[in-house]
PDB file of C-alpha atoms in Angstrom:
ATOM      1  CA  MET A   6     -37.923  22.327  57.434  1.00  0.00           C
ATOM      2  CA  ILE A   7     -36.941  22.931  53.837  1.00  0.00           C
ATOM      3  CA  GLN A   8     -39.380  25.121  51.924  1.00  0.00           C
ATOM      4  CA  HIS A   9     -39.308  22.762  48.931  1.00  0.00           C
ATOM      5  CA  GLU A  10     -39.047  19.491  50.868  1.00  0.00           C
ATOM      6  CA  LYS A  11     -41.661  17.620  48.795  1.00  0.00           C
ATOM      7  CA  GLU A  12     -40.063  18.750  45.548  1.00  0.00           C
ATOM      8  CA  VAL A  13     -36.604  17.755  46.781  1.00  0.00           C
ATOM      9  CA  THR A  14     -37.861  14.277  47.660  1.00  0.00           C
ATOM     10  CA  ALA A  15     -39.733  13.943  44.370  1.00  0.00           C
ATOM     11  CA  ASN A  16     -36.650  14.924  42.360  1.00  0.00           C
ATOM     12  CA  ILE A  17     -34.451  12.426  44.211  1.00  0.00           C
ATOM     13  CA  GLU A  18     -37.020   9.708  43.532  1.00  0.00           C
ATOM     14  CA  ARG A  19     -37.137  10.654  39.836  1.00  0.00           C
ATOM     15  CA  ALA A  20     -33.344  10.562  39.735  1.00  0.00           C
ATOM     16  CA  GLU A  21     -33.313   7.067  41.235  1.00  0.00           C
ATOM     17  CA  GLN A  22     -35.975   5.902  38.772  1.00  0.00           C
ATOM     18  CA  SER A  23     -34.033   7.421  35.890  1.00  0.00           C
ATOM     19  CA  ILE A  24     -30.906   5.499  36.925  1.00  0.00           C
ATOM     20  CA  GLN A  25     -32.921   2.284  36.944  1.00  0.00           C
ATOM     21  CA  ALA A  26     -34.441   3.076  33.552  1.00  0.00           C
ATOM     22  CA  ALA A  27     -30.986   3.899  32.157  1.00  0.00           C
ATOM     23  CA  LYS A  28     -29.671   0.529  33.316  1.00  0.00           C
ATOM     24  CA  GLU A  29     -32.591  -1.267  31.697  1.00  0.00           C
ATOM     25  CA  LEU A  30     -32.080   0.658  28.468  1.00  0.00           C
ATOM     26  CA  LEU A  31     -28.361  -0.157  28.556  1.00  0.00           C
ATOM     27  CA  GLY A  32     -29.204  -3.841  28.946  1.00  0.00           C
ATOM     28  CA  GLY A  33     -31.473  -3.585  25.914  1.00  0.00           C
ATOM     29  CA  GLU A  34     -28.653  -1.948  23.931  1.00  0.00           C
ATOM     30  CA  TYR A  35     -30.551   1.363  23.655  1.00  0.00           C
ATOM     31  CA  TYR A  36     -27.422   3.397  24.330  1.00  0.00           C
ATOM     32  CA  ASP A  37     -28.714   6.772  23.154  1.00  0.00           C
ATOM     33  CA  PHE A  38     -31.719   6.518  25.442  1.00  0.00           C
ATOM     34  CA  ALA A  39     -29.685   5.124  28.348  1.00  0.00           C
ATOM     35  CA  ALA A  40     -27.376   8.150  28.179  1.00  0.00           C
ATOM     36  CA  SER A  41     -30.344  10.502  28.067  1.00  0.00           C
ATOM     37  CA  ARG A  42     -31.897   8.902  31.152  1.00  0.00           C
ATOM     38  CA  ALA A  43     -28.531   9.067  32.927  1.00  0.00           C
ATOM     39  CA  TYR A  44     -28.346  12.784  32.250  1.00  0.00           C
ATOM     40  CA  TYR A  45     -31.862  13.270  33.559  1.00  0.00           C
ATOM     41  CA  ALA A  46     -30.954  11.388  36.730  1.00  0.00           C
ATOM     42  CA  ALA A  47     -28.135  13.866  37.328  1.00  0.00           C
ATOM     43  CA  PHE A  48     -30.370  16.784  36.333  1.00  0.00           C
ATOM     44  CA  TYR A  49     -33.087  15.765  38.818  1.00  0.00           C
ATOM     45  CA  ALA A  50     -30.475  15.301  41.549  1.00  0.00           C
ATOM     46  CA  ALA A  51     -28.967  18.731  40.818  1.00  0.00           C
ATOM     47  CA  THR A  52     -32.448  20.257  40.837  1.00  0.00           C
ATOM     48  CA  ALA A  53     -33.118  18.649  44.225  1.00  0.00           C
ATOM     49  CA  ALA A  54     -29.884  20.075  45.624  1.00  0.00           C
ATOM     50  CA  LEU A  55     -30.777  23.545  44.397  1.00  0.00           C
ATOM     51  CA  LEU A  56     -34.319  23.335  45.756  1.00  0.00           C
ATOM     52  CA  ALA A  57     -32.896  22.327  49.126  1.00  0.00           C
ATOM     53  CA  GLU A  58     -31.235  25.748  49.101  1.00  0.00           C
ATOM     54  CA  ASP A  59     -34.466  27.419  47.948  1.00  0.00           C
ATOM     55  CA  ILE A  60     -33.176  27.987  44.421  1.00  0.00           C
ATOM     56  CA  GLU A  61     -35.628  27.349  41.610  1.00  0.00           C
ATOM     57  CA  ALA A  62     -34.294  26.993  38.084  1.00  0.00           C
ATOM     58  CA  ASN A  63     -36.423  25.944  35.143  1.00  0.00           C
ATOM     59  CA  LYS A  64     -33.976  25.659  32.256  1.00  0.00           C
ATOM     60  CA  HIS A  65     -31.287  23.024  31.938  1.00  0.00           C
ATOM     61  CA  SER A  66     -28.639  25.698  31.440  1.00  0.00           C
ATOM     62  CA  ALA A  67     -29.765  27.493  34.606  1.00  0.00           C
ATOM     63  CA  VAL A  68     -29.688  24.307  36.687  1.00  0.00           C
ATOM     64  CA  ILE A  69     -26.202  23.492  35.435  1.00  0.00           C
ATOM     65  CA  ALA A  70     -24.904  27.049  35.998  1.00  0.00           C
ATOM     66  CA  MET A  71     -26.390  27.287  39.486  1.00  0.00           C
ATOM     67  CA  PHE A  72     -25.132  23.792  40.342  1.00  0.00           C
ATOM     68  CA  HIS A  73     -21.595  24.928  39.515  1.00  0.00           C
ATOM     69  CA  GLN A  74     -21.993  28.203  41.388  1.00  0.00           C
ATOM     70  CA  ARG A  75     -23.567  26.800  44.571  1.00  0.00           C
ATOM     71  CA  PHE A  76     -21.925  23.401  44.878  1.00  0.00           C
ATOM     72  CA  VAL A  77     -18.787  23.041  42.769  1.00  0.00           C
ATOM     73  CA  LYS A  78     -17.217  26.490  43.195  1.00  0.00           C
ATOM     74  CA  THR A  79     -17.968  26.440  46.924  1.00  0.00           C
ATOM     75  CA  GLY A  80     -16.290  23.052  47.348  1.00  0.00           C
ATOM     76  CA  LYS A  81     -19.439  21.304  48.570  1.00  0.00           C
ATOM     77  CA  LEU A  82     -18.971  18.947  45.636  1.00  0.00           C
ATOM     78  CA  ASP A  83     -15.864  18.052  43.668  1.00  0.00           C
ATOM     79  CA  LYS A  84     -14.997  19.603  40.325  1.00  0.00           C
ATOM     80  CA  GLU A  85     -15.422  16.111  38.909  1.00  0.00           C
ATOM     81  CA  GLN A  86     -19.170  16.265  39.559  1.00  0.00           C
ATOM     82  CA  GLY A  87     -19.360  19.562  37.699  1.00  0.00           C
ATOM     83  CA  LYS A  88     -17.423  18.172  34.749  1.00  0.00           C
ATOM     84  CA  ALA A  89     -19.563  15.041  34.780  1.00  0.00           C
ATOM     85  CA  LEU A  90     -22.799  17.030  34.700  1.00  0.00           C
ATOM     86  CA  ASN A  91     -21.507  19.060  31.736  1.00  0.00           C
ATOM     87  CA  TRP A  92     -20.456  15.870  29.913  1.00  0.00           C
ATOM     88  CA  LEU A  93     -23.785  14.191  30.603  1.00  0.00           C
ATOM     89  CA  PHE A  94     -25.588  17.212  29.164  1.00  0.00           C
ATOM     90  CA  GLU A  95     -23.472  17.043  26.000  1.00  0.00           C
ATOM     91  CA  LEU A  96     -23.963  13.289  25.717  1.00  0.00           C
ATOM     92  CA  ARG A  97     -27.711  13.701  26.121  1.00  0.00           C
ATOM     93  CA  GLY A  98     -27.623  16.016  23.119  1.00  0.00           C
ATOM     94  CA  ILE A  99     -26.077  13.232  21.058  1.00  0.00           C
ATOM     95  CA  GLY A 100     -28.509  10.668  22.427  1.00  0.00           C
ATOM     96  CA  ASP A 101     -31.588  12.798  21.869  1.00  0.00           C
ATOM     97  CA  TYR A 102     -30.687  14.709  18.730  1.00  0.00           C
ATOM     98  CA  GLY A 103     -27.811  12.910  16.999  1.00  0.00           C
ATOM     99  CA  ILE A 104     -28.916  11.872  13.549  1.00  0.00           C
ATOM    100  CA  THR A 105     -25.808  10.048  12.400  1.00  0.00           C
ATOM    101  CA  THR A 106     -23.814  10.140  15.644  1.00  0.00           C
ATOM    102  CA  HIS A 107     -24.798   7.804  18.464  1.00  0.00           C
ATOM    103  CA  VAL A 108     -23.778   7.068  22.037  1.00  0.00           C
ATOM    104  CA  THR A 109     -21.574   3.984  22.364  1.00  0.00           C
ATOM    105  CA  ALA A 110     -22.113   1.203  24.880  1.00  0.00           C
ATOM    106  CA  LEU A 111     -19.056   2.357  26.838  1.00  0.00           C
ATOM    107  CA  GLU A 112     -20.268   5.964  26.894  1.00  0.00           C
ATOM    108  CA  ALA A 113     -23.723   4.893  28.079  1.00  0.00           C
ATOM    109  CA  GLU A 114     -22.200   2.769  30.827  1.00  0.00           C
ATOM    110  CA  SER A 115     -19.920   5.633  31.892  1.00  0.00           C
ATOM    111  CA  ALA A 116     -22.881   8.014  31.840  1.00  0.00           C
ATOM    112  CA  ILE A 117     -24.802   5.807  34.254  1.00  0.00           C
ATOM    113  CA  THR A 118     -21.807   5.549  36.568  1.00  0.00           C
ATOM    114  CA  SER A 119     -21.329   9.329  36.488  1.00  0.00           C
ATOM    115  CA  ALA A 120     -25.009   9.982  37.172  1.00  0.00           C
ATOM    116  CA  GLU A 121     -25.002   7.515  40.072  1.00  0.00           C
ATOM    117  CA  THR A 122     -21.979   9.258  41.563  1.00  0.00           C
ATOM    118  CA  ILE A 123     -23.626  12.668  41.299  1.00  0.00           C
ATOM    119  CA  LEU A 124     -26.852  11.337  42.804  1.00  0.00           C
ATOM    120  CA  ASN A 125     -25.071   9.630  45.698  1.00  0.00           C
ATOM    121  CA  LYS A 126     -22.976  12.701  46.490  1.00  0.00           C
ATOM    122  CA  ILE A 127     -26.065  14.906  46.474  1.00  0.00           C
ATOM    123  CA  LYS A 128     -27.998  12.472  48.652  1.00  0.00           C
ATOM    124  CA  PHE A 129     -25.104  12.548  51.132  1.00  0.00           C
ATOM    125  CA  LEU A 130     -25.038  16.340  50.994  1.00  0.00           C
ATOM    126  CA  LEU A 131     -28.784  16.496  51.688  1.00  0.00           C
ATOM    127  CA  SER A 132     -28.662  14.061  54.613  1.00  0.00           C
TER     128      SER A 132
END
């Protein structure tokens, strides 16, 4: 049994809910917020993957770095997932903190697709 099994499950559930919220925000044309939720979906999924290996990381930068180290560099996940997580993090910065720059509809849609891919790959890895 995984030491952090409840936390892994909770993070996967939060990731799934974040995807749903991102889609609803996209439909409402709230692109900045949709991109932010998409990032958080990927972040929760990455956190779940790390917890499944008994790695706890509290900062976004630590989760991203450890995700690359434990899953991308080892070949458990494709480099594309690593690049996507980095891009989602950058896009979230625009969505959350951009004053005059905003996420476009196409970027928000791509963010959701990227987050779904990361989540699905991690769910497969954890199964």
